[in-house]
Amino acid sequence: MYYTHKYLEVVRALDIDPTGDRDATRHLSTLLKDEEYAHLEKLIHKRPVMIYGCGPSLEIDLQKITDAGMQKKFINVAVDGAVYMLLRYRILPHLNVTDLDGDIDSILLANKHGTMTVVHAHAGNLKEIVRNIPRFEGRVFGATRAQEMHNVKNFGGFTDGDMSLHIVDHYKPKLIVFAGMDYGRVIGVHSGKYNSIRKPRSMKVSKEILEEHMGKSRTKVYNITSGGEHIKHTTHVDVPMLAHIIGI
């Protein structure tokens, strides 16, 4: 997405300085070990993946998912602070995509116990990167919306939610399911620290990027989110129907 028309359009709309994205990316690169991205491909390729957003529906969706034992059938991917709720429901996510503004204790704890973490560098989280990257004990990968470096990749996407989709789809999963991805007017309590003026605009942009990508992707995407707005190019189903689809 780096310096594409869409990237420049988004940074202008959200009043973001692109040099901040570049600086954060460089700092993240210097702090990270050189992990093999093949670990992500091995995790995701040809497997069903569930992406858990930070929307208000997350807890309701998690209750339905765990009641059906559905989490055991998927590679579970937590968007940022959604990892807190997954841990509460005794789900250790396989992957956590975060810009480190969610519950950092949960992010670090999950990583310590085996969750692979993709840290998204951008203009607004340089301090969090410098403060927290040395605290991770497990595998950490880098992602950016700016120009990539040898150990920080640009998968596409702009915020944690749509970037999670880009990362997962990059490795060609069997299918993708969204949970807790409301994209409505109410901000989920696990979205972390945010600017109350910029956040609604960034969510709108995130949804547009998400829908644009799915309109081009060949991957089938289902949505079991209980509330929020309809997401184009997804098939909305309930948990029993999803169980039937995947053969439980």
mmCIF file of N, CA and C in Angstrom, residues 75-208:
data_model
loop_
_atom_site.group_PDB
_atom_site.id
_atom_site.type_symbol
_atom_site.label_atom_id
_atom_site.label_comp_id
_atom_site.label_asym_id
_atom_site.label_seq_id
_atom_site.Cartn_x
_atom_site.Cartn_y
_atom_site.Cartn_z
ATOM 1 N N ILE A 75 -7.865 -21.841 12.993
ATOM 2 C CA ILE A 75 -6.719 -21.042 13.395
ATOM 3 C C ILE A 75 -7.301 -19.728 13.892
ATOM 4 N N ASN A 76 -7.064 -19.396 15.144
ATOM 5 C CA ASN A 76 -7.688 -18.231 15.770
ATOM 6 C C ASN A 76 -6.750 -17.027 15.729
ATOM 7 N N VAL A 77 -7.237 -15.940 15.130
ATOM 8 C CA VAL A 77 -6.449 -14.722 14.963
ATOM 9 C C VAL A 77 -7.128 -13.579 15.707
ATOM 10 N N ALA A 78 -6.447 -13.024 16.698
ATOM 11 C CA ALA A 78 -6.992 -11.918 17.488
ATOM 12 C C ALA A 78 -6.498 -10.591 16.933
ATOM 13 N N VAL A 79 -7.431 -9.671 16.729
ATOM 14 C CA VAL A 79 -7.072 -8.315 16.327
ATOM 15 C C VAL A 79 -6.786 -7.503 17.584
ATOM 16 N N ASP A 80 -5.554 -7.102 17.758
ATOM 17 C CA ASP A 80 -5.142 -6.219 18.845
ATOM 18 C C ASP A 80 -5.691 -6.683 20.207
ATOM 19 N N GLY A 81 -6.463 -5.820 20.879
ATOM 20 C CA GLY A 81 -6.918 -6.096 22.239
ATOM 21 C C GLY A 81 -7.958 -7.186 22.364
ATOM 22 N N ALA A 82 -8.446 -7.724 21.240
ATOM 23 C CA ALA A 82 -9.373 -8.854 21.312
ATOM 24 C C ALA A 82 -8.724 -10.043 22.005
ATOM 25 N N VAL A 83 -7.404 -10.059 22.030
ATOM 26 C CA VAL A 83 -6.682 -11.145 22.691
ATOM 27 C C VAL A 83 -7.082 -11.250 24.163
ATOM 28 N N TYR A 84 -7.412 -10.134 24.787
ATOM 29 C CA TYR A 84 -7.828 -10.138 26.198
ATOM 30 C C TYR A 84 -9.063 -11.018 26.386
ATOM 31 N N MET A 85 -10.068 -10.823 25.517
ATOM 32 C CA MET A 85 -11.296 -11.597 25.652
ATOM 33 C C MET A 85 -11.085 -13.058 25.276
ATOM 34 N N LEU A 86 -10.245 -13.323 24.290
ATOM 35 C CA LEU A 86 -9.979 -14.717 23.938
ATOM 36 C C LEU A 86 -9.345 -15.458 25.105
ATOM 37 N N LEU A 87 -8.413 -14.815 25.782
ATOM 38 C CA LEU A 87 -7.791 -15.450 26.942
ATOM 39 C C LEU A 87 -8.809 -15.685 28.048
ATOM 40 N N ARG A 88 -9.733 -14.756 28.232
ATOM 41 C CA ARG A 88 -10.789 -14.936 29.241
ATOM 42 C C ARG A 88 -11.638 -16.158 28.921
ATOM 43 N N TYR A 89 -11.813 -16.432 27.643
ATOM 44 C CA TYR A 89 -12.584 -17.602 27.221
ATOM 45 C C TYR A 89 -11.694 -18.829 26.999
ATOM 46 N N ARG A 90 -10.489 -18.755 27.529
ATOM 47 C CA ARG A 90 -9.530 -19.859 27.484
ATOM 48 C C ARG A 90 -9.161 -20.268 26.055
ATOM 49 N N ILE A 91 -9.075 -19.276 25.209
ATOM 50 C CA ILE A 91 -8.590 -19.491 23.843
ATOM 51 C C ILE A 91 -7.245 -18.789 23.718
ATOM 52 N N LEU A 92 -6.198 -19.561 23.506
ATOM 53 C CA LEU A 92 -4.894 -18.959 23.228
ATOM 54 C C LEU A 92 -4.812 -18.773 21.718
ATOM 55 N N PRO A 93 -4.894 -17.536 21.232
ATOM 56 C CA PRO A 93 -4.880 -17.348 19.780
ATOM 57 C C PRO A 93 -3.579 -17.821 19.155
ATOM 58 N N HIS A 94 -3.686 -18.324 17.956
ATOM 59 C CA HIS A 94 -2.485 -18.718 17.219
ATOM 60 C C HIS A 94 -1.708 -17.491 16.760
ATOM 61 N N LEU A 95 -2.454 -16.412 16.484
ATOM 62 C CA LEU A 95 -1.848 -15.201 15.937
ATOM 63 C C LEU A 95 -2.544 -13.971 16.507
ATOM 64 N N ASN A 96 -1.765 -12.929 16.790
ATOM 65 C CA ASN A 96 -2.295 -11.652 17.278
ATOM 66 C C ASN A 96 -1.683 -10.537 16.436
ATOM 67 N N VAL A 97 -2.531 -9.774 15.764
ATOM 68 C CA VAL A 97 -2.076 -8.640 14.955
ATOM 69 C C VAL A 97 -2.385 -7.369 15.731
ATOM 70 N N THR A 98 -1.353 -6.602 16.067
ATOM 71 C CA THR A 98 -1.549 -5.501 17.003
ATOM 72 C C THR A 98 -0.626 -4.324 16.735
ATOM 73 N N ASP A 99 -1.128 -3.136 17.038
ATOM 74 C CA ASP A 99 -0.254 -1.955 17.039
ATOM 75 C C ASP A 99 0.104 -1.563 18.467
ATOM 76 N N LEU A 100 -0.177 -2.476 19.405
ATOM 77 C CA LEU A 100 0.228 -2.357 20.813
ATOM 78 C C LEU A 100 -0.578 -1.342 21.604
ATOM 79 N N ASP A 101 -1.758 -0.946 21.111
ATOM 80 C CA ASP A 101 -2.567 -0.033 21.918
ATOM 81 C C ASP A 101 -3.695 -0.755 22.652
ATOM 82 N N GLY A 102 -3.778 -2.082 22.474
ATOM 83 C CA GLY A 102 -4.726 -2.878 23.244
ATOM 84 C C GLY A 102 -4.138 -3.213 24.605
ATOM 85 N N ASP A 103 -4.748 -4.160 25.303
ATOM 86 C CA ASP A 103 -4.278 -4.532 26.635
ATOM 87 C C ASP A 103 -2.906 -5.199 26.520
ATOM 88 N N ILE A 104 -1.872 -4.457 26.843
ATOM 89 C CA ILE A 104 -0.504 -4.928 26.588
ATOM 90 C C ILE A 104 -0.150 -6.143 27.434
ATOM 91 N N ASP A 105 -0.690 -6.234 28.642
ATOM 92 C CA ASP A 105 -0.402 -7.402 29.480
ATOM 93 C C ASP A 105 -0.914 -8.683 28.823
ATOM 94 N N SER A 106 -2.114 -8.618 28.241
ATOM 95 C CA SER A 106 -2.675 -9.789 27.560
ATOM 96 C C SER A 106 -1.903 -10.110 26.291
ATOM 97 N N ILE A 107 -1.497 -9.077 25.569
ATOM 98 C CA ILE A 107 -0.719 -9.261 24.343
ATOM 99 C C ILE A 107 0.597 -9.972 24.652
ATOM 100 N N LEU A 108 1.275 -9.523 25.702
ATOM 101 C CA LEU A 108 2.556 -10.122 26.094
ATOM 102 C C LEU A 108 2.373 -11.530 26.656
ATOM 103 N N LEU A 109 1.325 -11.721 27.447
ATOM 104 C CA LEU A 109 1.071 -13.031 28.055
ATOM 105 C C LEU A 109 0.792 -14.080 26.982
ATOM 106 N N ALA A 110 -0.059 -13.734 26.028
ATOM 107 C CA ALA A 110 -0.364 -14.680 24.954
ATOM 108 C C ALA A 110 0.899 -15.032 24.178
ATOM 109 N N ASN A 111 1.703 -14.029 23.866
ATOM 110 C CA ASN A 111 2.946 -14.260 23.131
ATOM 111 C C ASN A 111 3.885 -15.180 23.906
ATOM 112 N N LYS A 112 3.977 -14.971 25.202
ATOM 113 C CA LYS A 112 4.834 -15.799 26.056
ATOM 114 C C LYS A 112 4.425 -17.263 25.996
ATOM 115 N N HIS A 113 3.117 -17.501 25.857
ATOM 116 C CA HIS A 113 2.612 -18.873 25.896
ATOM 117 C C HIS A 113 2.397 -19.480 24.511
ATOM 118 N N GLY A 114 2.888 -18.813 23.467
ATOM 119 C CA GLY A 114 2.882 -19.457 22.159
ATOM 120 C C GLY A 114 2.203 -18.725 21.026
ATOM 121 N N THR A 115 1.468 -17.663 21.326
ATOM 122 C CA THR A 115 0.854 -16.877 20.256
ATOM 123 C C THR A 115 1.933 -16.174 19.440
ATOM 124 N N MET A 116 1.864 -16.308 18.127
ATOM 125 C CA MET A 116 2.752 -15.525 17.274
ATOM 126 C C MET A 116 2.149 -14.129 17.110
ATOM 127 N N THR A 117 2.969 -13.114 17.273
ATOM 128 C CA THR A 117 2.488 -11.736 17.266
ATOM 129 C C THR A 117 3.037 -10.982 16.068
ATOM 130 N N VAL A 118 2.139 -10.323 15.339
ATOM 131 C CA VAL A 118 2.549 -9.414 14.269
ATOM 132 C C VAL A 118 2.325 -7.997 14.768
ATOM 133 N N VAL A 119 3.399 -7.248 14.907
ATOM 134 C CA VAL A 119 3.306 -5.867 15.385
ATOM 135 C C VAL A 119 3.286 -4.926 14.186
ATOM 136 N N HIS A 120 2.262 -4.107 14.167
ATOM 137 C CA HIS A 120 2.015 -3.172 13.071
ATOM 138 C C HIS A 120 2.586 -1.805 13.446
ATOM 139 N N ALA A 121 3.599 -1.369 12.708
ATOM 140 C CA ALA A 121 4.248 -0.078 12.975
ATOM 141 C C ALA A 121 3.558 1.035 12.197
ATOM 142 N N HIS A 122 3.283 2.146 12.887
ATOM 143 C CA HIS A 122 2.710 3.307 12.200
ATOM 144 C C HIS A 122 3.060 4.575 12.967
ATOM 145 N N ALA A 123 2.656 5.702 12.428
ATOM 146 C CA ALA A 123 3.068 7.000 12.969
ATOM 147 C C ALA A 123 2.652 7.220 14.415
ATOM 148 N N GLY A 124 1.612 6.535 14.862
ATOM 149 C CA GLY A 124 1.097 6.802 16.199
ATOM 150 C C GLY A 124 1.587 5.886 17.298
ATOM 151 N N ASN A 125 2.442 4.902 16.976
ATOM 152 C CA ASN A 125 2.809 3.953 18.036
ATOM 153 C C ASN A 125 4.311 3.775 18.233
ATOM 154 N N LEU A 126 5.096 4.758 17.848
ATOM 155 C CA LEU A 126 6.552 4.649 18.010
ATOM 156 C C LEU A 126 6.941 4.430 19.470
ATOM 157 N N LYS A 127 6.328 5.170 20.389
ATOM 158 C CA LYS A 127 6.665 5.026 21.809
ATOM 159 C C LYS A 127 6.335 3.627 22.312
ATOM 160 N N GLU A 128 5.186 3.098 21.883
ATOM 161 C CA GLU A 128 4.793 1.759 22.321
ATOM 162 C C GLU A 128 5.750 0.699 21.768
ATOM 163 N N ILE A 129 6.225 0.902 20.550
ATOM 164 C CA ILE A 129 7.187 -0.026 19.953
ATOM 165 C C ILE A 129 8.481 -0.047 20.759
ATOM 166 N N VAL A 130 9.024 1.120 21.023
ATOM 167 C CA VAL A 130 10.293 1.216 21.758
ATOM 168 C C VAL A 130 10.148 0.654 23.169
ATOM 169 N N ARG A 131 9.016 0.925 23.799
ATOM 170 C CA ARG A 131 8.799 0.496 25.181
ATOM 171 C C ARG A 131 8.537 -1.002 25.293
ATOM 172 N N ASN A 132 7.799 -1.563 24.344
ATOM 173 C CA ASN A 132 7.285 -2.914 24.545
ATOM 174 C C ASN A 132 7.938 -4.031 23.741
ATOM 175 N N ILE A 133 8.526 -3.749 22.598
ATOM 176 C CA ILE A 133 9.124 -4.834 21.807
ATOM 177 C C ILE A 133 10.156 -5.633 22.611
ATOM 178 N N PRO A 134 11.020 -4.995 23.405
ATOM 179 C CA PRO A 134 11.985 -5.785 24.192
ATOM 180 C C PRO A 134 11.339 -6.690 25.239
ATOM 181 N N ARG A 135 10.056 -6.489 25.529
ATOM 182 C CA ARG A 135 9.380 -7.273 26.558
ATOM 183 C C ARG A 135 8.817 -8.593 26.024
ATOM 184 N N PHE A 136 8.740 -8.746 24.728
ATOM 185 C CA PHE A 136 8.182 -9.976 24.160
ATOM 186 C C PHE A 136 9.149 -11.141 24.346
ATOM 187 N N GLU A 137 8.582 -12.317 24.643
ATOM 188 C CA GLU A 137 9.392 -13.517 24.865
ATOM 189 C C GLU A 137 9.232 -14.563 23.763
ATOM 190 N N GLY A 138 8.205 -14.416 22.943
ATOM 191 C CA GLY A 138 7.964 -15.382 21.874
ATOM 192 C C GLY A 138 8.249 -14.801 20.502
ATOM 193 N N ARG A 139 7.658 -15.413 19.476
ATOM 194 C CA ARG A 139 7.890 -14.971 18.098
ATOM 195 C C ARG A 139 7.143 -13.668 17.806
ATOM 196 N N VAL A 140 7.867 -12.705 17.251
ATOM 197 C CA VAL A 140 7.280 -11.417 16.867
ATOM 198 C C VAL A 140 7.700 -11.100 15.435
ATOM 199 N N PHE A 141 6.719 -10.742 14.627
ATOM 200 C CA PHE A 141 6.949 -10.357 13.238
ATOM 201 C C PHE A 141 6.550 -8.892 13.067
ATOM 202 N N GLY A 142 7.074 -8.262 12.048
ATOM 203 C CA GLY A 142 6.768 -6.860 11.810
ATOM 204 C C GLY A 142 5.900 -6.662 10.585
ATOM 205 N N ALA A 143 5.000 -5.674 10.666
ATOM 206 C CA ALA A 143 4.176 -5.291 9.520
ATOM 207 C C ALA A 143 4.104 -3.774 9.459
ATOM 208 N N THR A 144 3.909 -3.249 8.275
ATOM 209 C CA THR A 144 3.857 -1.803 8.089
ATOM 210 C C THR A 144 2.935 -1.461 6.932
ATOM 211 N N ARG A 145 2.445 -0.231 6.939
ATOM 212 C CA ARG A 145 1.705 0.269 5.782
ATOM 213 C C ARG A 145 2.618 1.165 4.934
ATOM 214 N N ALA A 146 3.864 1.339 5.390
ATOM 215 C CA ALA A 146 4.869 2.114 4.666
ATOM 216 C C ALA A 146 5.768 1.165 3.874
ATOM 217 N N GLN A 147 6.904 1.651 3.424
ATOM 218 C CA GLN A 147 7.826 0.814 2.659
ATOM 219 C C GLN A 147 8.404 -0.269 3.562
ATOM 220 N N GLU A 148 8.326 -1.516 3.101
ATOM 221 C CA GLU A 148 8.765 -2.615 3.952
ATOM 222 C C GLU A 148 10.283 -2.692 4.027
ATOM 223 N N MET A 149 10.752 -3.413 5.061
ATOM 224 C CA MET A 149 12.171 -3.664 5.255
ATOM 225 C C MET A 149 12.366 -5.176 5.333
ATOM 226 N N HIS A 150 13.594 -5.629 5.512
ATOM 227 C CA HIS A 150 13.845 -7.071 5.423
ATOM 228 C C HIS A 150 13.066 -7.871 6.455
ATOM 229 N N ASN A 151 12.769 -7.280 7.608
ATOM 230 C CA ASN A 151 12.044 -8.006 8.654
ATOM 231 C C ASN A 151 10.747 -7.315 9.061
ATOM 232 N N VAL A 152 10.286 -6.377 8.262
ATOM 233 C CA VAL A 152 8.990 -5.722 8.480
ATOM 234 C C VAL A 152 8.283 -5.677 7.131
ATOM 235 N N LYS A 153 7.206 -6.453 6.987
ATOM 236 C CA LYS A 153 6.564 -6.637 5.689
ATOM 237 C C LYS A 153 5.337 -5.741 5.513
ATOM 238 N N ASN A 154 5.094 -5.349 4.279
ATOM 239 C CA ASN A 154 3.868 -4.642 3.929
ATOM 240 C C ASN A 154 2.935 -5.634 3.245
ATOM 241 N N PHE A 155 1.978 -6.150 4.017
ATOM 242 C CA PHE A 155 1.017 -7.111 3.495
ATOM 243 C C PHE A 155 -0.164 -6.415 2.835
ATOM 244 N N GLY A 156 -0.286 -5.102 3.061
ATOM 245 C CA GLY A 156 -1.482 -4.369 2.688
ATOM 246 C C GLY A 156 -2.295 -4.085 3.939
ATOM 247 N N GLY A 157 -3.258 -3.191 3.809
ATOM 248 C CA GLY A 157 -4.066 -2.815 4.963
ATOM 249 C C GLY A 157 -3.543 -1.566 5.633
ATOM 250 N N PHE A 158 -4.377 -1.004 6.510
ATOM 251 C CA PHE A 158 -4.019 0.264 7.141
ATOM 252 C C PHE A 158 -4.172 0.246 8.657
ATOM 253 N N THR A 159 -5.182 -0.454 9.154
ATOM 254 C CA THR A 159 -5.379 -0.588 10.597
ATOM 255 C C THR A 159 -5.309 -2.066 10.966
ATOM 256 N N ASP A 160 -5.312 -2.351 12.266
ATOM 257 C CA ASP A 160 -5.154 -3.742 12.709
ATOM 258 C C ASP A 160 -6.189 -4.687 12.101
ATOM 259 N N GLY A 161 -7.445 -4.231 12.018
ATOM 260 C CA GLY A 161 -8.509 -5.099 11.532
ATOM 261 C C GLY A 161 -8.342 -5.502 10.083
ATOM 262 N N ASP A 162 -8.212 -4.504 9.200
ATOM 263 C CA ASP A 162 -8.075 -4.839 7.778
ATOM 264 C C ASP A 162 -6.700 -5.428 7.473
ATOM 265 N N MET A 163 -5.683 -5.048 8.250
ATOM 266 C CA MET A 163 -4.363 -5.641 8.054
ATOM 267 C C MET A 163 -4.381 -7.130 8.419
ATOM 268 N N SER A 164 -5.156 -7.497 9.428
ATOM 269 C CA SER A 164 -5.287 -8.916 9.791
ATOM 270 C C SER A 164 -5.807 -9.720 8.611
ATOM 271 N N LEU A 165 -6.817 -9.182 7.939
ATOM 272 C CA LEU A 165 -7.348 -9.858 6.756
ATOM 273 C C LEU A 165 -6.278 -9.990 5.679
ATOM 274 N N HIS A 166 -5.553 -8.912 5.407
ATOM 275 C CA HIS A 166 -4.522 -8.954 4.374
ATOM 276 C C HIS A 166 -3.443 -9.996 4.697
ATOM 277 N N ILE A 167 -3.033 -10.053 5.959
ATOM 278 C CA ILE A 167 -2.000 -11.015 6.358
ATOM 279 C C ILE A 167 -2.496 -12.444 6.166
ATOM 280 N N VAL A 168 -3.690 -12.719 6.681
ATOM 281 C CA VAL A 168 -4.243 -14.071 6.578
ATOM 282 C C VAL A 168 -4.431 -14.461 5.115
ATOM 283 N N ASP A 169 -5.034 -13.582 4.332
ATOM 284 C CA ASP A 169 -5.329 -13.925 2.944
ATOM 285 C C ASP A 169 -4.059 -14.067 2.102
ATOM 286 N N HIS A 170 -3.006 -13.381 2.504
ATOM 287 C CA HIS A 170 -1.724 -13.484 1.800
ATOM 288 C C HIS A 170 -1.228 -14.930 1.757
ATOM 289 N N TYR A 171 -1.535 -15.678 2.822
ATOM 290 C CA TYR A 171 -1.043 -17.055 2.923
ATOM 291 C C TYR A 171 -2.077 -18.092 2.488
ATOM 292 N N LYS A 172 -3.118 -17.647 1.797
ATOM 293 C CA LYS A 172 -4.088 -18.521 1.131
ATOM 294 C C LYS A 172 -4.723 -19.554 2.076
ATOM 295 N N PRO A 173 -5.559 -19.080 2.990
ATOM 296 C CA PRO A 173 -6.265 -20.000 3.886
ATOM 297 C C PRO A 173 -7.372 -20.745 3.141
ATOM 298 N N LYS A 174 -7.914 -21.744 3.782
ATOM 299 C CA LYS A 174 -9.042 -22.482 3.200
ATOM 300 C C LYS A 174 -10.272 -21.591 3.139
ATOM 301 N N LEU A 175 -10.539 -20.880 4.212
ATOM 302 C CA LEU A 175 -11.633 -19.919 4.296
ATOM 303 C C LEU A 175 -11.374 -19.005 5.483
ATOM 304 N N ILE A 176 -12.123 -17.907 5.545
ATOM 305 C CA ILE A 176 -11.977 -16.940 6.637
ATOM 306 C C ILE A 176 -13.346 -16.679 7.249
ATOM 307 N N VAL A 177 -13.379 -16.551 8.573
ATOM 308 C CA VAL A 177 -14.606 -16.190 9.286
ATOM 309 C C VAL A 177 -14.320 -14.974 10.161
ATOM 310 N N PHE A 178 -15.209 -13.993 10.117
ATOM 311 C CA PHE A 178 -15.117 -12.826 10.994
ATOM 312 C C PHE A 178 -16.023 -13.015 12.203
ATOM 313 N N ALA A 179 -15.517 -12.646 13.375
ATOM 314 C CA ALA A 179 -16.321 -12.565 14.597
ATOM 315 C C ALA A 179 -15.937 -11.267 15.303
ATOM 316 N N GLY A 180 -16.895 -10.628 15.944
ATOM 317 C CA GLY A 180 -16.594 -9.380 16.652
ATOM 318 C C GLY A 180 -16.136 -8.253 15.750
ATOM 319 N N MET A 181 -16.498 -8.313 14.486
ATOM 320 C CA MET A 181 -16.100 -7.283 13.515
ATOM 321 C C MET A 181 -17.329 -6.428 13.192
ATOM 322 N N ASP A 182 -17.701 -5.555 14.123
ATOM 323 C CA ASP A 182 -18.942 -4.786 13.987
ATOM 324 C C ASP A 182 -18.862 -3.664 12.955
ATOM 325 N N TYR A 183 -17.806 -2.878 13.038
ATOM 326 C CA TYR A 183 -17.670 -1.689 12.187
ATOM 327 C C TYR A 183 -18.886 -0.774 12.294
ATOM 328 N N GLY A 184 -19.497 -0.722 13.473
ATOM 329 C CA GLY A 184 -20.621 0.178 13.697
ATOM 330 C C GLY A 184 -20.171 1.460 14.371
ATOM 331 N N ARG A 185 -21.135 2.213 14.866
ATOM 332 C CA ARG A 185 -20.815 3.503 15.488
ATOM 333 C C ARG A 185 -20.252 3.356 16.896
ATOM 334 N N VAL A 186 -20.565 2.236 17.548
ATOM 335 C CA VAL A 186 -20.091 2.019 18.919
ATOM 336 C C VAL A 186 -18.709 1.376 18.870
ATOM 337 N N ILE A 187 -17.758 1.970 19.595
ATOM 338 C CA ILE A 187 -16.395 1.444 19.640
ATOM 339 C C ILE A 187 -16.309 0.374 20.725
ATOM 340 N N GLY A 188 -15.744 -0.764 20.406
ATOM 341 C CA GLY A 188 -15.606 -1.839 21.384
ATOM 342 C C GLY A 188 -14.667 -1.464 22.518
ATOM 343 N N VAL A 189 -14.933 -1.997 23.701
ATOM 344 C CA VAL A 189 -14.141 -1.632 24.883
ATOM 345 C C VAL A 189 -12.716 -2.165 24.808
ATOM 346 N N HIS A 190 -12.445 -3.101 23.908
ATOM 347 C CA HIS A 190 -11.100 -3.671 23.803
ATOM 348 C C HIS A 190 -10.313 -3.089 22.629
ATOM 349 N N SER A 191 -10.788 -1.967 22.115
ATOM 350 C CA SER A 191 -10.093 -1.317 20.997
ATOM 351 C C SER A 191 -8.851 -0.565 21.439
ATOM 352 N N GLY A 192 -8.638 -0.456 22.744
ATOM 353 C CA GLY A 192 -7.439 0.214 23.247
ATOM 354 C C GLY A 192 -7.582 1.720 23.234
ATOM 355 N N LYS A 193 -6.467 2.410 23.399
ATOM 356 C CA LYS A 193 -6.464 3.873 23.407
ATOM 357 C C LYS A 193 -6.705 4.385 21.989
ATOM 358 N N TYR A 194 -7.542 5.409 21.871
ATOM 359 C CA TYR A 194 -7.806 5.949 20.538
ATOM 360 C C TYR A 194 -8.224 7.412 20.614
ATOM 361 N N ASN A 195 -8.035 8.096 19.499
ATOM 362 C CA ASN A 195 -8.459 9.478 19.336
ATOM 363 C C ASN A 195 -9.940 9.469 18.962
ATOM 364 N N SER A 196 -10.781 10.081 19.789
ATOM 365 C CA SER A 196 -12.229 9.998 19.599
ATOM 366 C C SER A 196 -12.700 10.655 18.303
ATOM 367 N N ILE A 197 -11.915 11.574 17.776
ATOM 368 C CA ILE A 197 -12.274 12.223 16.514
ATOM 369 C C ILE A 197 -11.795 11.387 15.332
ATOM 370 N N ARG A 198 -10.563 10.902 15.413
ATOM 371 C CA ARG A 198 -9.977 10.156 14.299
ATOM 372 C C ARG A 198 -10.497 8.723 14.212
ATOM 373 N N LYS A 199 -10.836 8.105 15.343
ATOM 374 C CA LYS A 199 -11.205 6.684 15.355
ATOM 375 C C LYS A 199 -12.379 6.356 14.432
ATOM 376 N N PRO A 200 -13.508 7.096 14.486
ATOM 377 C CA PRO A 200 -14.608 6.766 13.571
ATOM 378 C C PRO A 200 -14.194 6.860 12.105
ATOM 379 N N ARG A 201 -13.355 7.825 11.787
ATOM 380 C CA ARG A 201 -12.887 7.967 10.404
ATOM 381 C C ARG A 201 -11.984 6.797 10.015
ATOM 382 N N SER A 202 -11.106 6.391 10.943
ATOM 383 C CA SER A 202 -10.197 5.282 10.632
ATOM 384 C C SER A 202 -10.964 3.966 10.497
ATOM 385 N N MET A 203 -12.046 3.801 11.267
ATOM 386 C CA MET A 203 -12.866 2.597 11.133
ATOM 387 C C MET A 203 -13.571 2.562 9.781
ATOM 388 N N LYS A 204 -14.036 3.720 9.344
ATOM 389 C CA LYS A 204 -14.680 3.806 8.025
ATOM 390 C C LYS A 204 -13.683 3.432 6.929
ATOM 391 N N VAL A 205 -12.472 3.972 7.036
ATOM 392 C CA VAL A 205 -11.422 3.655 6.069
ATOM 393 C C VAL A 205 -11.086 2.164 6.113
ATOM 394 N N SER A 206 -10.972 1.618 7.323
ATOM 395 C CA SER A 206 -10.648 0.202 7.492
ATOM 396 C C SER A 206 -11.682 -0.683 6.810
ATOM 397 N N LYS A 207 -12.950 -0.354 7.001
ATOM 398 C CA LYS A 207 -14.029 -1.145 6.387
ATOM 399 C C LYS A 207 -13.961 -1.056 4.863
ATOM 400 N N GLU A 208 -13.673 0.125 4.350
ATOM 401 C CA GLU A 208 -13.561 0.293 2.898
ATOM 402 C C GLU A 208 -12.413 -0.542 2.332
#
